[in-house]
Coordinates of C-alpha atoms and ligand atoms in Angstrom, one line a residue:
M1 CA 7.5 -27.6 18.9
T2 CA 7.3 -23.8 18.5
D3 CA 10.1 -22.0 20.4
T4 CA 8.5 -19.2 22.4
K5 CA 11.6 -18.3 24.4
A6 CA 13.4 -16.0 22.0
P7 CA 15.8 -13.9 24.2
E8 CA 14.8 -10.4 23.3
L9 CA 11.7 -8.6 22.3
Q10 CA 11.8 -6.2 19.3
L11 CA 8.9 -4.6 21.1
Q12 CA 11.3 -3.0 23.5
A13 CA 12.2 -0.5 20.8
V14 CA 8.7 1.0 21.0
A15 CA 8.0 0.3 24.7
Q16 CA 7.6 4.0 25.4
S17 CA 4.7 4.3 22.9
T18 CA 2.8 1.6 24.7
Y19 CA 3.0 3.5 28.0
E20 CA 1.8 6.7 26.4
C21 CA -1.5 5.2 25.4
L22 CA -4.4 6.8 27.3
R23 CA -6.9 4.1 26.4
C24 CA -9.1 6.8 24.9
A25 CA -10.2 4.6 22.0
F26 CA -10.0 7.4 19.3
C27 CA -7.9 4.9 17.2
Y28 CA -11.0 2.8 16.5
D29 CA -14.1 4.6 17.7
L30 CA -14.7 7.8 15.8
S31 CA -18.4 8.1 16.7
W32 CA -17.6 11.3 18.5
L33 CA -16.7 12.7 15.1
G34 CA -19.9 11.6 13.7
S35 CA -18.0 9.1 11.6
T36 CA -18.2 5.3 11.7
N37 CA -15.4 3.1 12.7
L38 CA -12.4 3.4 10.5
C39 CA -10.6 0.2 11.6
P40 CA -11.5 -2.7 9.2
S41 CA -9.8 -5.2 11.5
Y42 CA -11.9 -4.2 14.5
T43 CA -15.1 -4.2 12.4
W44 CA -14.3 -7.7 11.2
G45 CA -12.8 -9.2 14.5
S46 CA -15.4 -7.6 16.8
F47 CA -13.1 -7.8 19.8
E48 CA -11.1 -4.9 21.1
S49 CA -7.8 -6.8 20.6
Y50 CA -8.4 -6.4 16.8
G51 CA -8.3 -2.6 17.1
G52 CA -5.5 -0.1 18.0
R53 CA -6.2 0.3 21.7
G54 CA -6.4 -3.5 22.2
R55 CA -3.2 -4.2 20.2
V56 CA -1.3 -1.6 22.2
A57 CA -2.6 -3.1 25.4
L58 CA -1.4 -6.5 24.2
A59 CA 2.0 -5.0 23.4
R60 CA 2.3 -3.7 26.9
A61 CA 1.2 -7.0 28.5
L62 CA 3.9 -8.7 26.4
L63 CA 6.5 -6.3 27.6
E64 CA 5.5 -6.7 31.2
G65 CA 5.6 -10.5 30.9
E66 CA 1.9 -10.8 31.6
L67 CA 1.4 -12.5 28.2
E68 CA 3.6 -14.6 26.0
Y69 CA 3.5 -14.8 22.2
D70 CA 1.5 -17.8 21.1
E71 CA -0.8 -19.0 18.3
S72 CA -3.8 -17.2 19.7
L73 CA -2.1 -13.9 19.0
I74 CA -1.5 -14.6 15.3
P75 CA -4.8 -13.2 14.0
R76 CA -4.7 -10.3 16.6
I77 CA -1.4 -9.2 15.1
F78 CA -1.6 -10.2 11.4
A79 CA -5.3 -9.6 10.6
C80 CA -4.6 -6.0 10.1
T81 CA -4.5 -4.2 6.8
E82 CA -2.0 -1.7 8.2
C83 CA -4.3 1.0 6.8
R84 CA -2.9 3.5 9.4
A85 CA -6.3 4.9 10.3
C86 CA -5.5 4.2 14.0
A87 CA -2.2 5.9 13.8
E88 CA -3.7 8.9 12.0
H89 CA -6.3 9.4 14.7
C90 CA -4.4 8.5 17.8
F91 CA -4.9 11.2 20.4
K92 CA -1.3 10.7 21.6
Y93 CA 0.2 10.6 18.1
I94 CA 1.5 7.1 18.7
D95 CA 2.7 5.4 15.6
T96 CA 0.6 2.3 16.4
V97 CA 1.6 0.6 13.1
K98 CA 5.2 0.6 14.3
V99 CA 4.1 -1.2 17.4
Y100 CA 2.4 -3.8 15.3
D101 CA 5.4 -4.1 13.1
R102 CA 7.6 -4.9 16.1
M103 CA 5.1 -7.5 17.2
R104 CA 5.2 -9.1 13.8
Q105 CA 9.0 -9.3 14.0
D106 CA 8.8 -10.9 17.4
M107 CA 6.2 -13.4 16.1
A108 CA 8.3 -14.2 13.0
V109 CA 11.4 -15.2 15.1
R110 CA 9.1 -17.5 17.1
G111 CA 7.7 -19.2 14.0
L112 CA 4.3 -17.6 14.5
I113 CA 3.4 -16.5 11.0
P114 CA 0.0 -17.1 9.4
P115 CA 0.4 -20.2 7.2
E116 CA -0.6 -18.8 3.8
L117 CA 1.5 -15.7 4.2
K118 CA 4.4 -17.9 5.2
I119 CA 4.1 -19.9 2.0
A120 CA 3.8 -16.7 -0.1
V121 CA 7.0 -15.1 1.4
D122 CA 8.9 -18.4 1.2
Q123 CA 8.3 -18.6 -2.5
L124 CA 9.1 -14.9 -2.9
V125 CA 12.8 -15.8 -2.0
A126 CA 13.2 -17.8 -5.2
S127 CA 10.9 -16.0 -7.6
H128 CA 11.4 -12.4 -6.4
N129 CA 7.6 -11.8 -6.8
L130 CA 4.7 -12.6 -4.5
Y131 CA 2.9 -14.7 -7.1
G132 CA 5.6 -17.3 -7.6
K133 CA 5.8 -16.6 -11.3
P134 CA 9.0 -16.9 -13.3
H135 CA 11.3 -14.0 -12.7
E136 CA 12.4 -13.9 -16.4
K137 CA 8.7 -13.1 -17.3
R138 CA 8.7 -9.9 -15.1
L139 CA 8.9 -7.6 -18.1
S140 CA 6.9 -9.7 -20.6
W141 CA 4.2 -7.0 -20.8
L142 CA 6.7 -4.6 -22.3
K143 CA 7.1 -4.9 -26.1
D144 CA 9.6 -2.0 -26.7
R145 CA 12.8 -2.9 -24.8
S146 CA 14.7 0.2 -25.8
R147 CA 14.7 1.7 -22.3
V148 CA 15.4 -1.5 -20.3
D149 CA 18.5 -1.3 -18.2
Q150 CA 19.7 1.9 -19.9
P151 CA 21.5 4.5 -17.8
A152 CA 19.0 7.3 -17.1
P153 CA 18.3 10.0 -14.4
V154 CA 14.8 8.6 -13.8
A155 CA 13.6 5.0 -13.3
F156 CA 10.1 3.5 -13.2
F157 CA 9.7 0.9 -10.5
V158 CA 6.9 -1.4 -11.8
G159 CA 6.1 -3.6 -8.8
C160 CA 4.9 -7.2 -8.7
T161 CA 1.1 -6.8 -9.2
P162 CA 1.3 -4.7 -12.5
S163 CA 4.2 -6.9 -13.7
Y164 CA 2.3 -10.2 -13.3
V165 CA -1.4 -10.0 -12.6
R166 CA -2.5 -6.5 -13.9
R167 CA -0.2 -6.1 -16.9
S168 CA -2.6 -3.7 -18.5
L169 CA -1.8 -1.3 -15.6
A170 CA 2.0 -1.7 -16.2
E171 CA 1.4 -0.9 -19.9
D172 CA -0.7 2.1 -19.1
F173 CA 1.8 3.6 -16.6
Y174 CA 4.7 3.0 -18.9
S175 CA 2.8 4.5 -21.8
V176 CA 2.0 7.7 -19.9
L177 CA 5.6 8.1 -18.9
D178 CA 6.8 7.3 -22.4
S179 CA 4.5 10.0 -23.8
S180 CA 6.2 12.6 -21.5
D181 CA 9.7 13.8 -22.2
L182 CA 11.2 12.0 -19.2
D183 CA 14.4 10.1 -19.8
F184 CA 13.6 7.0 -17.8
T185 CA 14.6 3.4 -17.6
V186 CA 13.1 0.2 -16.1
L187 CA 15.0 -2.7 -14.6
S188 CA 15.0 -6.2 -16.1
D189 CA 16.2 -7.5 -12.8
E190 CA 13.7 -5.6 -10.6
W191 CA 12.9 -7.7 -7.5
C192 CA 9.8 -7.3 -5.2
C193 CA 10.3 -4.2 -3.0
G194 CA 10.5 -6.3 0.2
H195 CA 7.2 -5.1 1.7
P196 CA 5.8 -8.7 2.0
F197 CA 8.8 -9.7 4.0
L198 CA 8.2 -6.8 6.4
A199 CA 4.5 -7.7 6.7
A200 CA 5.6 -11.2 7.7
G201 CA 8.1 -9.7 10.2
Q202 CA 11.1 -11.0 8.2
T203 CA 13.5 -8.0 8.3
E204 CA 16.6 -9.8 7.2
R205 CA 15.0 -11.2 4.1
A206 CA 13.7 -7.7 3.3
A207 CA 17.2 -6.2 3.7
E208 CA 18.5 -8.5 1.0
V209 CA 16.0 -7.5 -1.7
M210 CA 16.2 -3.9 -0.7
S211 CA 20.0 -3.9 -1.2
H212 CA 19.6 -5.6 -4.6
N213 CA 17.2 -3.0 -5.9
V214 CA 19.0 0.0 -4.6
E215 CA 22.3 -1.2 -6.0
A216 CA 20.8 -2.0 -9.4
L217 CA 19.3 1.4 -9.7
Q218 CA 22.5 3.1 -8.5
D219 CA 24.4 1.3 -11.2
L220 CA 22.2 3.0 -13.8
G221 CA 22.8 6.4 -12.3
V222 CA 19.2 6.9 -11.2
E223 CA 18.5 10.1 -9.4
Q224 CA 14.7 9.8 -9.2
L225 CA 12.5 6.8 -8.9
I226 CA 8.8 6.9 -9.9
F227 CA 6.2 4.6 -8.6
E228 CA 2.5 3.8 -9.2
C229 CA 2.3 1.3 -6.3
P230 CA 2.1 3.3 -3.1
G231 CA 3.2 0.2 -1.1
C232 CA 6.5 0.0 -3.1
M233 CA 7.0 3.7 -2.8
R234 CA 6.5 3.7 1.0
T235 CA 8.9 0.7 1.3
F236 CA 11.6 2.7 -0.5
R237 CA 10.9 6.0 1.2
E238 CA 10.3 4.9 4.8
D239 CA 11.5 1.3 5.2
I240 CA 14.7 1.0 3.2
P241 CA 16.5 3.8 5.1
A242 CA 15.3 2.3 8.4
V243 CA 16.2 -1.3 7.5
L244 CA 19.5 -0.6 5.7
G245 CA 20.5 2.2 8.1
E246 CA 21.4 4.7 5.4
P247 CA 19.6 7.3 3.4
L248 CA 18.1 6.4 0.0
P249 CA 20.5 7.5 -2.7
F250 CA 17.7 8.9 -5.0
E251 CA 14.4 10.8 -4.7
V252 CA 11.1 9.1 -4.9
L253 CA 8.0 10.4 -6.5
H254 CA 4.5 9.0 -7.1
I255 CA 3.3 9.0 -10.7
T256 CA 0.3 11.2 -9.7
E257 CA 2.7 13.8 -8.4
A258 CA 4.6 13.7 -11.7
I259 CA 1.4 14.0 -13.8
A260 CA 0.0 16.8 -11.6
E261 CA 3.3 18.7 -12.2
F262 CA 3.0 18.2 -16.0
V263 CA -0.6 19.6 -15.8
E264 CA 0.5 22.6 -13.7
E265 CA 3.3 23.4 -16.2
G266 CA 0.8 23.3 -19.0
R267 CA 2.6 20.4 -20.7
L268 CA -0.4 18.1 -20.3
Q269 CA -4.1 18.7 -21.0
F270 CA -7.0 16.4 -21.2
S271 CA -9.8 15.8 -23.7
I272 CA -13.3 15.0 -22.4
Y273 CA -13.7 11.4 -21.3
Q274 CA -17.5 11.3 -21.4
P275 CA -19.5 14.5 -21.0
G276 CA -20.9 14.9 -17.5
T277 CA -19.1 12.0 -15.9
V278 CA -19.3 11.9 -12.1
V279 CA -16.3 10.2 -10.5
T280 CA -15.4 9.4 -7.0
Y281 CA -11.9 8.9 -5.7
H282 CA -10.7 6.3 -3.2
D283 CA -7.6 7.4 -1.3
P284 CA -5.4 4.3 -1.1
C285 CA -4.3 4.0 2.6
T286 CA -0.6 3.9 1.8
L287 CA -0.8 6.8 -0.7
G288 CA -2.8 9.0 1.6
R289 CA -2.1 8.3 5.3
G290 CA 1.1 6.5 4.4
L291 CA 2.7 9.0 2.1
G292 CA 0.6 12.1 2.6
I293 CA -0.4 12.3 -1.1
Y294 CA -4.0 13.6 -1.3
D295 CA -3.9 16.6 -3.5
A296 CA -2.1 15.4 -6.7
P297 CA -4.8 12.9 -7.7
R298 CA -7.5 15.5 -7.1
A299 CA -5.6 18.1 -9.1
I300 CA -5.5 15.7 -12.0
I301 CA -9.2 15.0 -11.8
A302 CA -10.0 18.7 -11.5
A303 CA -8.1 19.4 -14.7
M304 CA -10.2 16.9 -16.7
P305 CA -13.0 18.8 -18.5
G306 CA -16.5 17.6 -18.1
M307 CA -15.7 15.6 -15.0
R308 CA -17.1 16.2 -11.5
L309 CA -15.6 14.7 -8.4
Q310 CA -18.1 13.5 -5.8
E311 CA -16.3 12.6 -2.6
M312 CA -17.2 9.7 -0.4
P313 CA -18.2 10.6 3.2
R314 CA -14.9 9.0 4.3
H315 CA -12.1 10.5 2.2
G316 CA -8.7 12.0 2.6
R317 CA -7.2 11.2 6.0
D318 CA -10.5 9.6 7.0
A319 CA -10.7 7.3 4.0
Y320 CA -11.8 3.7 4.7
C321 CA -9.5 0.9 3.6
C322 CA -10.3 -1.2 0.5
G323 CA -9.4 -4.3 2.5
A324 CA -6.4 -5.5 0.4
G325 CA -3.6 -4.1 2.5
S326 CA -0.8 -6.0 4.1
F327 CA -1.6 -9.2 2.3
V328 CA -4.4 -10.2 4.7
R329 CA -6.3 -12.0 1.9
Y330 CA -3.9 -14.9 2.2
D331 CA -5.2 -15.9 5.6
Y332 CA -8.1 -13.7 6.3
A333 CA -10.0 -13.5 3.0
S334 CA -13.3 -12.7 4.8
L335 CA -11.7 -9.5 6.2
T336 CA -10.6 -8.4 2.8
D337 CA -14.0 -9.3 1.2
Q338 CA -16.1 -7.6 3.9
T339 CA -14.1 -4.5 3.9
G340 CA -14.0 -4.2 0.1
V341 CA -17.8 -4.6 -0.2
E342 CA -18.4 -1.9 2.5
R343 CA -16.1 0.5 0.7
F344 CA -17.5 -0.3 -2.7
W345 CA -21.0 0.4 -1.6
E346 CA -19.9 3.7 -0.1
A347 CA -18.4 4.6 -3.5
A348 CA -21.6 3.5 -5.3
A349 CA -23.8 5.6 -3.0
T350 CA -22.1 8.8 -4.3
G351 CA -23.9 8.3 -7.6
A352 CA -20.6 8.2 -9.5
Q353 CA -20.2 6.3 -12.7
L354 CA -16.5 5.8 -12.2
L355 CA -14.5 4.8 -9.1
L356 CA -11.0 6.0 -9.5
T357 CA -8.0 5.1 -7.3
S358 CA -4.3 5.0 -7.7
C359 CA -2.9 1.7 -6.4
P360 CA -2.7 -1.6 -8.2
A361 CA -3.9 -3.5 -5.0
C362 CA -7.0 -1.2 -4.6
V363 CA -7.8 -1.4 -8.3
T364 CA -7.6 -5.2 -8.2
Q365 CA -9.7 -5.4 -5.1
F366 CA -12.4 -3.1 -6.4
Q367 CA -12.5 -4.8 -9.8
N368 CA -13.0 -8.1 -8.0
V369 CA -15.8 -6.7 -5.7
R370 CA -17.5 -5.1 -8.7
A371 CA -17.5 -8.4 -10.6
A372 CA -18.9 -10.2 -7.5
L373 CA -21.7 -7.6 -7.1
D374 CA -22.3 -7.2 -10.8
S375 CA -22.3 -3.4 -10.3
P376 CA -22.5 -0.8 -13.1
L377 CA -19.9 1.3 -11.2
Q378 CA -16.8 1.2 -13.3
V379 CA -13.4 0.9 -11.6
M380 CA -10.3 2.4 -13.1
D381 CA -6.8 3.4 -12.0
L382 CA -6.4 7.2 -12.4
I383 CA -3.4 6.8 -14.6
S384 CA -5.3 4.5 -17.0
L385 CA -7.8 7.3 -17.4
V386 CA -5.0 9.8 -17.9
K387 CA -3.7 7.6 -20.7
Q388 CA -7.1 7.6 -22.4
V389 CA -7.6 11.4 -22.4
A390 CA -4.0 12.8 -22.4
R391 CA -3.2 15.6 -24.9
W392 CA 0.5 16.3 -24.6
K393 CA 1.8 19.8 -25.6
Ligands
SF4_1 S1 -3.8 -0.3 10.8 FE1 -6.0 -0.2 10.1 S2 -6.7 -2.3 10.3 FE2 -4.8 -2.2 11.5 S3 -5.5 -1.7 13.6 FE3 -5.0 0.3 12.6 S4 -7.0 1.0 11.8 FE4 -7.2 -1.3 12.2
SF4_2 S1 -6.0 6.7 20.3 FE1 -3.9 6.3 20.9 S2 -3.8 6.9 23.0 FE2 -6.0 6.6 22.5 S3 -6.4 4.3 23.0 FE3 -5.8 4.5 20.8 S4 -3.6 4.1 20.8 FE4 -4.2 4.7 22.9

């Protein structure tokens, strides 16, 4: 039988936030801005308890003992892509996602985790990747091993999705960095960043993998860590210091920031991809609202000759999620599918020939949606495009 009598609520740490809520509904209803709803979970679930205001109300009821954690709350807490649209638009600046994270932790200690997510994170313990693939194959996409495990001031953190299921992305990212004059390394013993454990509310397991990665990078003298996956980067920048209780011993940088800097310094220029190409850019939730990186990808696109950026109505801090966040596909595939299709149609309606983004999960999601819809709109990671048109000085 499930134990629902755990002694202490992690929610207590964010209790104040739940009392600050005005119940204004700005976190899920933006019709006053002339925008549509930005919460994929509420759009999918239809009940208020799937949106920010409802979840915060649930948290308050749990704190006041009017409600207890049980199975009925599992989708209310976990069917959320953690896209941060609610936190971004909260009238009281409540970090709503922190409230959800605490609820996930409380649910996890009570054994209340969605079944497929539980299987995925259990296998992650042994394989160090979310796909259950052999750890020793993590770098099998990399032919030239000369940089592997070499002491260097910069390291490239590859992440699980490019390492195992989108290896062409790993090759593209590596190739772009290799063409620059960066002295960088990659780890042969890189483990998953730990984000899936946090999504499942399992902080202790996350701490173990975080310590492993930080120590391995420190051993190589790394001072700066470059990412393409925004989820990995946010885990390092925000979650590792919080979970391990100490500052990160190196800087973190997204690859679009590094590329934008090369462009600004005049070290990187671009040839024409296809004359007159119209592109649209999808802000990955974690790169945009999670890390505040909106300008670097746009600066790169602006530097590409013969290319015109046509923004979607919902972009920047108002971007709509692709549907792939926080591993919801494992248990709530229809949420992922419905959200992905809605966002893909929004991209197609711009008239663009190319949908660019900068996140392995978003690229994978949109490539799957494109295939399902048989759409002529091409999908590409921005760095893969950079690789095709780069002219290094
Ligand atoms: S994080 Fe995104 S999906 Fe989750 S409640 Fe907030 S707006 Fe909805
Ligand atoms: S926007 Fe913030 S204050 Fe308003 S209902 Fe949502 S969580 Fe509460």
